[in-house]
Short mmCIF file of N, CA and C in Angstrom, two decimals:
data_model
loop_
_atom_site.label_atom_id
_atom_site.label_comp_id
_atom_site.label_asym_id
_atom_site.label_seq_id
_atom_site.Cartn_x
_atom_site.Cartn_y
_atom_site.Cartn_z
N UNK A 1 71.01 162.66 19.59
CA UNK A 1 70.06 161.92 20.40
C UNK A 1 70.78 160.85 21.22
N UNK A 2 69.76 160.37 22.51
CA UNK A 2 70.74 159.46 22.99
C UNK A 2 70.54 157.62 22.34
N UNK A 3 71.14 156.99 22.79
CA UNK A 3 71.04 155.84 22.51
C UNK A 3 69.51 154.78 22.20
N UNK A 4 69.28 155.94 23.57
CA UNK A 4 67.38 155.42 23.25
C UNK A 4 66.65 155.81 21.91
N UNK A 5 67.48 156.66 21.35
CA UNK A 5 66.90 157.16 19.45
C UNK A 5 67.25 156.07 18.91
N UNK A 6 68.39 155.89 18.84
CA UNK A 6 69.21 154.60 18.02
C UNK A 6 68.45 153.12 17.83
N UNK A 7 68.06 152.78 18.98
CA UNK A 7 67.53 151.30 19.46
C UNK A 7 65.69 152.04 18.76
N UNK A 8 65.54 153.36 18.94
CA UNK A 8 64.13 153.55 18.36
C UNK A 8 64.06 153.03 16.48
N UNK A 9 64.81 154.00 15.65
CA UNK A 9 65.56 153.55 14.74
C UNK A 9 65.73 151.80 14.52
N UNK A 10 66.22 150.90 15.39
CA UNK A 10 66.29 149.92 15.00
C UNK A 10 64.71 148.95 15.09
N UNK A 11 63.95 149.43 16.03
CA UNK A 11 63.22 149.10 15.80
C UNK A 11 61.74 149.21 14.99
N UNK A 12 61.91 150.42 14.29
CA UNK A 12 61.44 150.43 13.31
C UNK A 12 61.53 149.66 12.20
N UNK A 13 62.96 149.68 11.99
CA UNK A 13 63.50 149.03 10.93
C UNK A 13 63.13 147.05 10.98
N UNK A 14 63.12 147.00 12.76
CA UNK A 14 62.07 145.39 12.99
C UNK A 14 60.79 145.06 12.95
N UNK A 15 59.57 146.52 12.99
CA UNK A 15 58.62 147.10 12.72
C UNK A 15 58.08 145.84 11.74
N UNK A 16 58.87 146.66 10.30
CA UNK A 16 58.41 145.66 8.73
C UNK A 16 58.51 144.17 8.95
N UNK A 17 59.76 143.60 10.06
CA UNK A 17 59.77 142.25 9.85
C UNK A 17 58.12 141.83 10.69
N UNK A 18 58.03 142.15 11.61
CA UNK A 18 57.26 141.76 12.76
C UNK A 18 55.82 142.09 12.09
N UNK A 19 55.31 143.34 11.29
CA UNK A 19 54.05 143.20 11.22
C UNK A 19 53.74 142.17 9.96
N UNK A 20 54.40 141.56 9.50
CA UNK A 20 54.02 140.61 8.85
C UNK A 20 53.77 139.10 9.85
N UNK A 21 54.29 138.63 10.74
CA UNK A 21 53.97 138.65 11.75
C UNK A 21 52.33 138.72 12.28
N UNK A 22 52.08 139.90 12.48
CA UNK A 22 51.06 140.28 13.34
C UNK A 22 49.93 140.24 13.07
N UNK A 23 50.05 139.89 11.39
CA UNK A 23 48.98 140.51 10.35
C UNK A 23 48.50 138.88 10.25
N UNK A 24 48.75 138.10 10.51
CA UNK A 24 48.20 136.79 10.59
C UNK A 24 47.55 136.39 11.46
N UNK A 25 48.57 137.10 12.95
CA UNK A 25 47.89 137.03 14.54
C UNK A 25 46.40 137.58 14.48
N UNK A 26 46.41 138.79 14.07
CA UNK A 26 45.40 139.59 13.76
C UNK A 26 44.22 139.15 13.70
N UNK A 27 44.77 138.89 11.80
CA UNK A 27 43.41 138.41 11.16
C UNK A 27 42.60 136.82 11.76
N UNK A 28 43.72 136.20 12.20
CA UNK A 28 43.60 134.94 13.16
C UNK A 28 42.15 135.27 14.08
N UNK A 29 42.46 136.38 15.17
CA UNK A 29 41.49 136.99 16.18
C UNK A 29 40.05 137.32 15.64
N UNK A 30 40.30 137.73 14.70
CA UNK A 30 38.98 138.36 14.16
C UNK A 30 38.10 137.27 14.04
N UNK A 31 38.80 135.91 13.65
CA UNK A 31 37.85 135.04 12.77
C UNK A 31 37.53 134.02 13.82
N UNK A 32 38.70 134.06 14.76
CA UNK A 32 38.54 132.89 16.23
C UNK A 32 37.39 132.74 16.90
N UNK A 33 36.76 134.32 17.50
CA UNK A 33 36.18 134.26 18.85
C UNK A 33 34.94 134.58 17.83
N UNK A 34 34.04 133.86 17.74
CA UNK A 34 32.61 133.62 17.15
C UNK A 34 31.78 133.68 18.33
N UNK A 35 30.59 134.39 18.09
CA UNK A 35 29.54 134.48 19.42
C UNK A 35 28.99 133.09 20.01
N UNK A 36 29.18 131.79 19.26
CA UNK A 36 29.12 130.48 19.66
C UNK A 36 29.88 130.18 20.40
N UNK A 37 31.04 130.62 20.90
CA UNK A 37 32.21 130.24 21.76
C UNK A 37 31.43 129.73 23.09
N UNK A 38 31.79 128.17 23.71
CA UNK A 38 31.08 127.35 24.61
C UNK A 38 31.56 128.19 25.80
N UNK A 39 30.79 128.18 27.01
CA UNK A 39 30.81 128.87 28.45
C UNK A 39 32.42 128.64 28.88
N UNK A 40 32.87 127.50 28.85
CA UNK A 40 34.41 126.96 28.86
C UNK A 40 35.23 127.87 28.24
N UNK A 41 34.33 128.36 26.85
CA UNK A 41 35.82 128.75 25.96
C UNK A 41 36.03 130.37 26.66
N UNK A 42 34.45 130.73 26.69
CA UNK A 42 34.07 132.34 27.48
C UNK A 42 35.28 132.54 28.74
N UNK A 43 34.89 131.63 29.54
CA UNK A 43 35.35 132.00 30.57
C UNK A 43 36.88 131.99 30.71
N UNK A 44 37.59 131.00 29.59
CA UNK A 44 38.97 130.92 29.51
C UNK A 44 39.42 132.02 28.96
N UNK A 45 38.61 132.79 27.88
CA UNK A 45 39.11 134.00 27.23
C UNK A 45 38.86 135.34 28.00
N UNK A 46 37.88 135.27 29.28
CA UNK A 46 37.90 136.28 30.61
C UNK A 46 39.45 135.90 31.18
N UNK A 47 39.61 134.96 31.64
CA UNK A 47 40.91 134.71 32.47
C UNK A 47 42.42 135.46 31.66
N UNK A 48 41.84 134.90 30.25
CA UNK A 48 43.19 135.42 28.84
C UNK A 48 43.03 136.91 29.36
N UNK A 49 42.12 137.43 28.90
CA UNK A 49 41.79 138.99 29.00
C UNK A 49 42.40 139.63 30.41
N UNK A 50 42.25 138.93 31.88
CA UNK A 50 42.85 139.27 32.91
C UNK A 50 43.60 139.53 32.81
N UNK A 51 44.35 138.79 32.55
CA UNK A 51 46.04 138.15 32.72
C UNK A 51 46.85 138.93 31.54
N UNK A 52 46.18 139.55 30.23
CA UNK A 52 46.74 140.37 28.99
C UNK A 52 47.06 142.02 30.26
N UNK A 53 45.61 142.07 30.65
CA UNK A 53 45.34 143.01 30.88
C UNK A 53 46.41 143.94 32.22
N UNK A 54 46.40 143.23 33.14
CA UNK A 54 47.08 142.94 34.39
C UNK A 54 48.92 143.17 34.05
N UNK A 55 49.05 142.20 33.04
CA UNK A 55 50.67 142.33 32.88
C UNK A 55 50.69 143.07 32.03
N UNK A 56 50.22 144.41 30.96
CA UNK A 56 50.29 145.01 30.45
C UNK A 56 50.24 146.36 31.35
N UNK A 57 49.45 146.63 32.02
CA UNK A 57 48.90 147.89 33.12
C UNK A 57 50.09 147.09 33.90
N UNK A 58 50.52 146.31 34.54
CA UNK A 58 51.75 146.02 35.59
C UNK A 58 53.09 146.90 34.86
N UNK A 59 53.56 146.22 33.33
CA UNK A 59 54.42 146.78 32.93
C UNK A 59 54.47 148.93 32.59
N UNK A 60 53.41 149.19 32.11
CA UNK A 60 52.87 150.43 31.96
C UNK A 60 53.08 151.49 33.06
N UNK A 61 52.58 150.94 33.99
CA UNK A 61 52.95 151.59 35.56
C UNK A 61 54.25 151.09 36.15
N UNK A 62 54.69 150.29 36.11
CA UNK A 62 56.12 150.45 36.23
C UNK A 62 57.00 151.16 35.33
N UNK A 63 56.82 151.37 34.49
CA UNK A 63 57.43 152.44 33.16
C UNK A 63 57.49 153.82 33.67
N UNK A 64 56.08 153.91 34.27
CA UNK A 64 55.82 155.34 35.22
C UNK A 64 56.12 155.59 36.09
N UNK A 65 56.34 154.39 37.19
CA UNK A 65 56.71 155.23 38.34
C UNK A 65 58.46 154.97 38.13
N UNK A 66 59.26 154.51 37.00
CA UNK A 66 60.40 154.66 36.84
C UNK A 66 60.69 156.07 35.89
N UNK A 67 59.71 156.34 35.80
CA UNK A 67 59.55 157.85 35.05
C UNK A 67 59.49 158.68 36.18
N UNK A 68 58.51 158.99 37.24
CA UNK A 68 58.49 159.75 38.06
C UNK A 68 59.66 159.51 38.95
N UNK A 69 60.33 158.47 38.99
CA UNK A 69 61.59 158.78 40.07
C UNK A 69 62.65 159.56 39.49
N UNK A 70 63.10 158.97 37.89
CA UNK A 70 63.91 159.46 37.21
C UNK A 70 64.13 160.60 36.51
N UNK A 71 62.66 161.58 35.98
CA UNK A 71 62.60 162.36 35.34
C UNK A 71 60.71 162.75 36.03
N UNK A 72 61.07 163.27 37.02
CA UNK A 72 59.64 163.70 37.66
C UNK A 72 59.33 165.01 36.87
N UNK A 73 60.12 165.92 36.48
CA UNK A 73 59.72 166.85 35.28
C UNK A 73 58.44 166.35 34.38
N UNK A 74 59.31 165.25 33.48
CA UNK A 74 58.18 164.86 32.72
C UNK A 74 57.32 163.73 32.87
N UNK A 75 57.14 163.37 34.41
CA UNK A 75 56.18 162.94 35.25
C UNK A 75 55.03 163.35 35.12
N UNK A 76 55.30 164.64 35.75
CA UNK A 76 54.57 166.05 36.04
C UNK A 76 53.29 165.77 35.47
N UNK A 77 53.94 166.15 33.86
CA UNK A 77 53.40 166.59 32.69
C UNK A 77 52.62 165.33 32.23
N UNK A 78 52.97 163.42 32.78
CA UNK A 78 52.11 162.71 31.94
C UNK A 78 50.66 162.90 32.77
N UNK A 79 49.49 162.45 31.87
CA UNK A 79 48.78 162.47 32.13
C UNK A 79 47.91 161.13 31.43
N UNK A 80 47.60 159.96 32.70
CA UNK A 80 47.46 158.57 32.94
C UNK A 80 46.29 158.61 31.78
N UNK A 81 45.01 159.70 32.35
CA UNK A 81 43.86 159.19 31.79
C UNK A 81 43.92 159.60 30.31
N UNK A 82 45.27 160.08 29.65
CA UNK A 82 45.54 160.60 27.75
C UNK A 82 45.67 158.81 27.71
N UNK A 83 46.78 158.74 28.68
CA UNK A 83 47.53 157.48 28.03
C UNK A 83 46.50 156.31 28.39
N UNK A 84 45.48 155.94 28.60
CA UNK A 84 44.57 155.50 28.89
C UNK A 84 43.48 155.76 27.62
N UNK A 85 43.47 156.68 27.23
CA UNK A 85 42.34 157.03 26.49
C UNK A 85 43.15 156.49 24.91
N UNK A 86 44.33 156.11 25.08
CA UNK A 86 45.34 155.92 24.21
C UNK A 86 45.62 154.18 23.56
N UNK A 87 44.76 153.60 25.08
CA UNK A 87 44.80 152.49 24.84
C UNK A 87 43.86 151.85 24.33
N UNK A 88 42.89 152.72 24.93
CA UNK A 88 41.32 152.28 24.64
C UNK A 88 41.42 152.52 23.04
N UNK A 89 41.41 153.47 22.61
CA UNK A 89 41.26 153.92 20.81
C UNK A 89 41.60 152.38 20.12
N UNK A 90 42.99 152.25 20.49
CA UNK A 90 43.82 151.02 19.72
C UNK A 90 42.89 150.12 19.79
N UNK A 91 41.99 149.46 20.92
CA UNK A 91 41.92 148.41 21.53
C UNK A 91 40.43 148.28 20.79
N UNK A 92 39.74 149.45 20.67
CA UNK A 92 38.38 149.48 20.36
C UNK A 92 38.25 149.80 18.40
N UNK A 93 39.40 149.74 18.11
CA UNK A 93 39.50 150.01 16.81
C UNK A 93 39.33 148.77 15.88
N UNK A 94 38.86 148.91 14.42
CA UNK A 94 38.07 147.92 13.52
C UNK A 94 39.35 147.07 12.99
N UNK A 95 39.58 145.61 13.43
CA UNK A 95 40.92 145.21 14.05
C UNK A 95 40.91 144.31 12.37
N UNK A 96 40.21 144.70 11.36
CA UNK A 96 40.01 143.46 10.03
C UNK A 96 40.91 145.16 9.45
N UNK A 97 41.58 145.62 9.72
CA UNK A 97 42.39 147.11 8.87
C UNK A 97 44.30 146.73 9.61
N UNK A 98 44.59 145.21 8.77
CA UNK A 98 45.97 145.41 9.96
C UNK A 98 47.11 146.52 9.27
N UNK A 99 46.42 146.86 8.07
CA UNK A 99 47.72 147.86 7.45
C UNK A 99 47.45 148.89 8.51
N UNK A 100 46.45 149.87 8.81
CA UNK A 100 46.03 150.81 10.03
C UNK A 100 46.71 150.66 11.20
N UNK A 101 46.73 149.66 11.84
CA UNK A 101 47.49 149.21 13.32
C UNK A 101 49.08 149.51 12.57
N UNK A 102 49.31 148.59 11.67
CA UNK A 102 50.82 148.38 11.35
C UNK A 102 51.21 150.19 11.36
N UNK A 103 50.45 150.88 10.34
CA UNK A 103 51.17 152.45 10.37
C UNK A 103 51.11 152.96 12.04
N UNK A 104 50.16 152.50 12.50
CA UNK A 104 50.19 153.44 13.87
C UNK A 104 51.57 153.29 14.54
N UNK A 105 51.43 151.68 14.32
CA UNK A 105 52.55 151.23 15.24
C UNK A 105 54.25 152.11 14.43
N UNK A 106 54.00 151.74 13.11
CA UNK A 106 55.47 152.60 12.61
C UNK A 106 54.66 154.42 13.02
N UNK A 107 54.39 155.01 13.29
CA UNK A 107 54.09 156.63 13.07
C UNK A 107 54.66 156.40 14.81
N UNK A 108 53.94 155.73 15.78
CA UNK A 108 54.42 155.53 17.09
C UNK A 108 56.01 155.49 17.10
N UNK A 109 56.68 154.95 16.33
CA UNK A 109 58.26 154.94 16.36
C UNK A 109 58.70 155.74 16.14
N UNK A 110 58.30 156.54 15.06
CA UNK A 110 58.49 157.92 14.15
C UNK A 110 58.55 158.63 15.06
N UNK A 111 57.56 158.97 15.82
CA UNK A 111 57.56 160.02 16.74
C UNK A 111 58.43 160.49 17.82
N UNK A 112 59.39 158.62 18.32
CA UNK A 112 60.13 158.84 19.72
C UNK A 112 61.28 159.84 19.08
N UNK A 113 61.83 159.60 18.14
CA UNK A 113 63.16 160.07 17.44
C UNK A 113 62.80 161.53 17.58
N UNK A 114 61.73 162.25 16.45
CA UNK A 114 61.29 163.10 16.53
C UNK A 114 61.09 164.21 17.81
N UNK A 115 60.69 163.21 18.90
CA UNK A 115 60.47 164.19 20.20
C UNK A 115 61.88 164.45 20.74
N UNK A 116 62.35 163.40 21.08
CA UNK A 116 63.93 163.49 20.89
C UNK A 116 64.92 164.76 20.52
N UNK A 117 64.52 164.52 19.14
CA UNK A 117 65.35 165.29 18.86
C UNK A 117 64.94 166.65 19.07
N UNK A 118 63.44 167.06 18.84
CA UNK A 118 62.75 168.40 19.03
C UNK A 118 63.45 169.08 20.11
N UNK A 119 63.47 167.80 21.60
CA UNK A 119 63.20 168.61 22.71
C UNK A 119 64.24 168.78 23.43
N UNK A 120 65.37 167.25 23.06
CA UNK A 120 66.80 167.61 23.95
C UNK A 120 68.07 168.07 22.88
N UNK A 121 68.24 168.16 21.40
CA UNK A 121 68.94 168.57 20.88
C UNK A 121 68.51 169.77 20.36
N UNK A 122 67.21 170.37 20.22
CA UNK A 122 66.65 172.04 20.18
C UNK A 122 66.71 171.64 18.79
N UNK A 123 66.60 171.00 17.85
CA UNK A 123 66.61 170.61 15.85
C UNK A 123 65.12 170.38 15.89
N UNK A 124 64.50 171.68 15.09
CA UNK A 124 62.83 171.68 14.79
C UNK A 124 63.05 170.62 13.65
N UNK A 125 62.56 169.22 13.65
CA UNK A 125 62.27 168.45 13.04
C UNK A 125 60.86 168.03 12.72
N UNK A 126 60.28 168.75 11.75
CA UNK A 126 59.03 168.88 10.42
C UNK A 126 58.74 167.26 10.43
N UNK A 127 57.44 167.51 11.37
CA UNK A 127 56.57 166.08 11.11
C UNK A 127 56.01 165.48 9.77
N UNK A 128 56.25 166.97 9.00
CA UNK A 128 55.26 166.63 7.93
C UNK A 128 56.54 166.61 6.70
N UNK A 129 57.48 166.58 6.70
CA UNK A 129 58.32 166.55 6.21
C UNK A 129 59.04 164.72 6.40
N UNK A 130 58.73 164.58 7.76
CA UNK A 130 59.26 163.49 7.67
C UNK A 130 58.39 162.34 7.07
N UNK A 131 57.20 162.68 7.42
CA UNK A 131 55.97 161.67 6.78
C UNK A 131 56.31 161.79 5.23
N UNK A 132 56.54 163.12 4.83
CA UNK A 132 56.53 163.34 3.04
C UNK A 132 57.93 162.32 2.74
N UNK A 133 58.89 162.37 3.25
CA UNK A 133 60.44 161.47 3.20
C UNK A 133 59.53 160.17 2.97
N UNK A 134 59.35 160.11 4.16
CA UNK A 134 58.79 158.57 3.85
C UNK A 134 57.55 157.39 3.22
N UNK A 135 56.70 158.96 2.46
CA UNK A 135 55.99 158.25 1.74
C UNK A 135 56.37 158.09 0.49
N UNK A 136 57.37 158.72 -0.03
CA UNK A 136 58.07 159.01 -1.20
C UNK A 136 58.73 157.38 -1.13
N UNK A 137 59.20 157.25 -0.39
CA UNK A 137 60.33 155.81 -0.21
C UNK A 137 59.50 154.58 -0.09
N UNK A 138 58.70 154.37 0.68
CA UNK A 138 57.08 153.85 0.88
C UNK A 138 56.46 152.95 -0.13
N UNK A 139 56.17 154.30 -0.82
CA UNK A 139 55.34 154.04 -2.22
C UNK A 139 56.17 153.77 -3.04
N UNK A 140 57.53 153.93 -3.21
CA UNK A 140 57.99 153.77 -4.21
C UNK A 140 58.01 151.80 -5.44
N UNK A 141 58.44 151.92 -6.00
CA UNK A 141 58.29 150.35 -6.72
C UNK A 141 59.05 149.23 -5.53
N UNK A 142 60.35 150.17 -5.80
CA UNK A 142 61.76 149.48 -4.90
C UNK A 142 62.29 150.33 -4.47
N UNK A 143 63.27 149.57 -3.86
CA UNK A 143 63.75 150.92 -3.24
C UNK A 143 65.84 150.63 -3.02
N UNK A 144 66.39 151.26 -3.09
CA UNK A 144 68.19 150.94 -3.21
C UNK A 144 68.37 150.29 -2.30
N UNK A 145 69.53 150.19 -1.72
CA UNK A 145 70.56 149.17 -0.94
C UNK A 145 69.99 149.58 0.61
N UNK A 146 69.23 148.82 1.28
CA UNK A 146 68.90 149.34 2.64
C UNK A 146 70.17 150.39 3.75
N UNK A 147 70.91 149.10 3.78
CA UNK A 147 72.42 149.51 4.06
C UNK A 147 72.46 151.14 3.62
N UNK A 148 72.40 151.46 3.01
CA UNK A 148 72.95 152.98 2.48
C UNK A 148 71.51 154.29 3.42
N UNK A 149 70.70 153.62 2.91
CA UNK A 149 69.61 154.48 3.95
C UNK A 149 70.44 154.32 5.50
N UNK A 150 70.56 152.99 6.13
CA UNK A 150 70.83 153.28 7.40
C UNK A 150 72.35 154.00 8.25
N UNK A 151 72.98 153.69 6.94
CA UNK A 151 74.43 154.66 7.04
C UNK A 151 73.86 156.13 6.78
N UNK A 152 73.54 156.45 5.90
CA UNK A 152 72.86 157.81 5.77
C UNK A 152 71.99 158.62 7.37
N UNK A 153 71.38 157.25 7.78
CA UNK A 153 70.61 157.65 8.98
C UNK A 153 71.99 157.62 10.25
N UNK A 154 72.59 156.94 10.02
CA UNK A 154 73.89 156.93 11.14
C UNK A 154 74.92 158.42 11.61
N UNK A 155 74.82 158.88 10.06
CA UNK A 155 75.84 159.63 9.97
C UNK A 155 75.17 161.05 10.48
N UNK A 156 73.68 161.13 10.12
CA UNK A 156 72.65 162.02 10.50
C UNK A 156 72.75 162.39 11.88
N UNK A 157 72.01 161.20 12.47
CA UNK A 157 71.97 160.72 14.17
C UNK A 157 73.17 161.36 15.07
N UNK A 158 74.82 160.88 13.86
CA UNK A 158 75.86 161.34 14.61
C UNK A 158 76.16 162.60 14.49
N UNK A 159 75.84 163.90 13.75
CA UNK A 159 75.86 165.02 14.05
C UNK A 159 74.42 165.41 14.99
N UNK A 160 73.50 165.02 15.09
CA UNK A 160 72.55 165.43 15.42
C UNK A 160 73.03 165.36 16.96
N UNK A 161 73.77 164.13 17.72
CA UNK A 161 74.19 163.91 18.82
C UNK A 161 75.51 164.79 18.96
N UNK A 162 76.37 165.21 18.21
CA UNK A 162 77.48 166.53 18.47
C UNK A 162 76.56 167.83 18.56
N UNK A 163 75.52 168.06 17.94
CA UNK A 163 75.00 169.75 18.12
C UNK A 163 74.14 169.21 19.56
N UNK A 164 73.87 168.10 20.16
CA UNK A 164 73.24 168.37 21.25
C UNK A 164 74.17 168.71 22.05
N UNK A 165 75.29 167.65 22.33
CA UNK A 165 76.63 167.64 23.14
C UNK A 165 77.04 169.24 23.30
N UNK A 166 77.39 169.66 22.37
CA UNK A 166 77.04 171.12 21.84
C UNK A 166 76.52 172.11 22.73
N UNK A 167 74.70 171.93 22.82
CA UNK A 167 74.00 172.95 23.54
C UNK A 167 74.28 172.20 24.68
N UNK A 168 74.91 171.34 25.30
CA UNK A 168 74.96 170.72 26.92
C UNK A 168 75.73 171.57 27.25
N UNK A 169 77.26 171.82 26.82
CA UNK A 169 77.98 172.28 26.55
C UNK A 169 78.01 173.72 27.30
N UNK A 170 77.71 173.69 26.13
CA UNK A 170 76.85 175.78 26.72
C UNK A 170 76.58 176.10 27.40
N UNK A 171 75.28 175.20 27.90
CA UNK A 171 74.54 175.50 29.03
C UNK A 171 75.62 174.83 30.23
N UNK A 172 76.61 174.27 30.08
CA UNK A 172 77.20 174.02 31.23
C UNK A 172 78.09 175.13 31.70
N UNK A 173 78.48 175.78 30.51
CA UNK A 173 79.61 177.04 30.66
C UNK A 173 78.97 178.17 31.04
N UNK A 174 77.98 178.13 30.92
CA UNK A 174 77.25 179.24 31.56
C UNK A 174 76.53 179.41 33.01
N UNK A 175 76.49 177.94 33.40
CA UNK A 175 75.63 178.03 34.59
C UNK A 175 76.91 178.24 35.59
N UNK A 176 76.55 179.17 36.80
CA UNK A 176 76.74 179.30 37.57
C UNK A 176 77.92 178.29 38.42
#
């Protein structure tokens, strides 16, 4: 995989620090905005909501159209109103469940590696295999020396990135 797996990987692994974190932000929200909130507070939390909203859809679409310049292939293929319908779910979801958000957000990480590897190193990597890995480790009481999981994951990553190099390879000796 390329580098963009690696930094995916690490941030998983910042995932655990951060939703502890979030899980305060969270529960914070839920309990803040009471239907008493004065016309002042309303209208300041319309302006909040703009301004979330605006630089989130600013960054989002710039993501995209640096997608469609760079890789218009899989331009092509996005489709705004999934990733839209993607936001809404999160956004409209019962926000007093922060363990729920927290897995989405780790299964969301899970997945970049995964596609990754599926689609540019050709390694059928078992979604359900990887979920089973990691509920085993998860659930467990404790768990060993972190360090050794992420060397384990290093050493993985680094053959996984020689068999892609590999099929580049190939396909370079063969084309025309």
């Amino acid at each position: 995989p390329t580098n963009k797996h690696f930094k995916d990987m690490k941030k998983i692994i910042a995932a655990f620090g951060a939703a502890a974190l979030l899980t305060a932000g969270f529960s914070s929200c839920n309990k803040g905005a009471s239907s008493d909130a004065t016309a002042e507070d309303k209208a300041f939390g319309d302006s909040t909501a703009l301004i979330l909203g605006e630089f989130a859809g600013a960054q989002a679409n710039s993501q995209y159209l640096r997608m469609k310049e760079m890789q218009p292939e899989m331009a092509g293929k996005f489709n705004k109103a999934s990733y839209l319908k993607g936001v809404q779910a999160v956004l409209n979801a019962d926000t007093t469940d922060m363990a729920y958000f927290q897995g989405l957000s780790m299964g969301l990480q899970l997945v970049n590696p995964i596609i990754g590897i599926n689609n540019d190193a050709k390694i059928p990597v078992n979604k359900d295999k990887v979920l089973a890995a990691f509920k085993t480790i998860f659930e467990a009481d404790s768990i060993s020396d972190m360090s050794a999981y992420y060397a384990q994951y290093q050493t993985m990553m680094t053959k996984v990135q020689q068999r892609m190099k590999e099929i580049q390879d190939a396909a370079k000796a063969e084309a025309p």
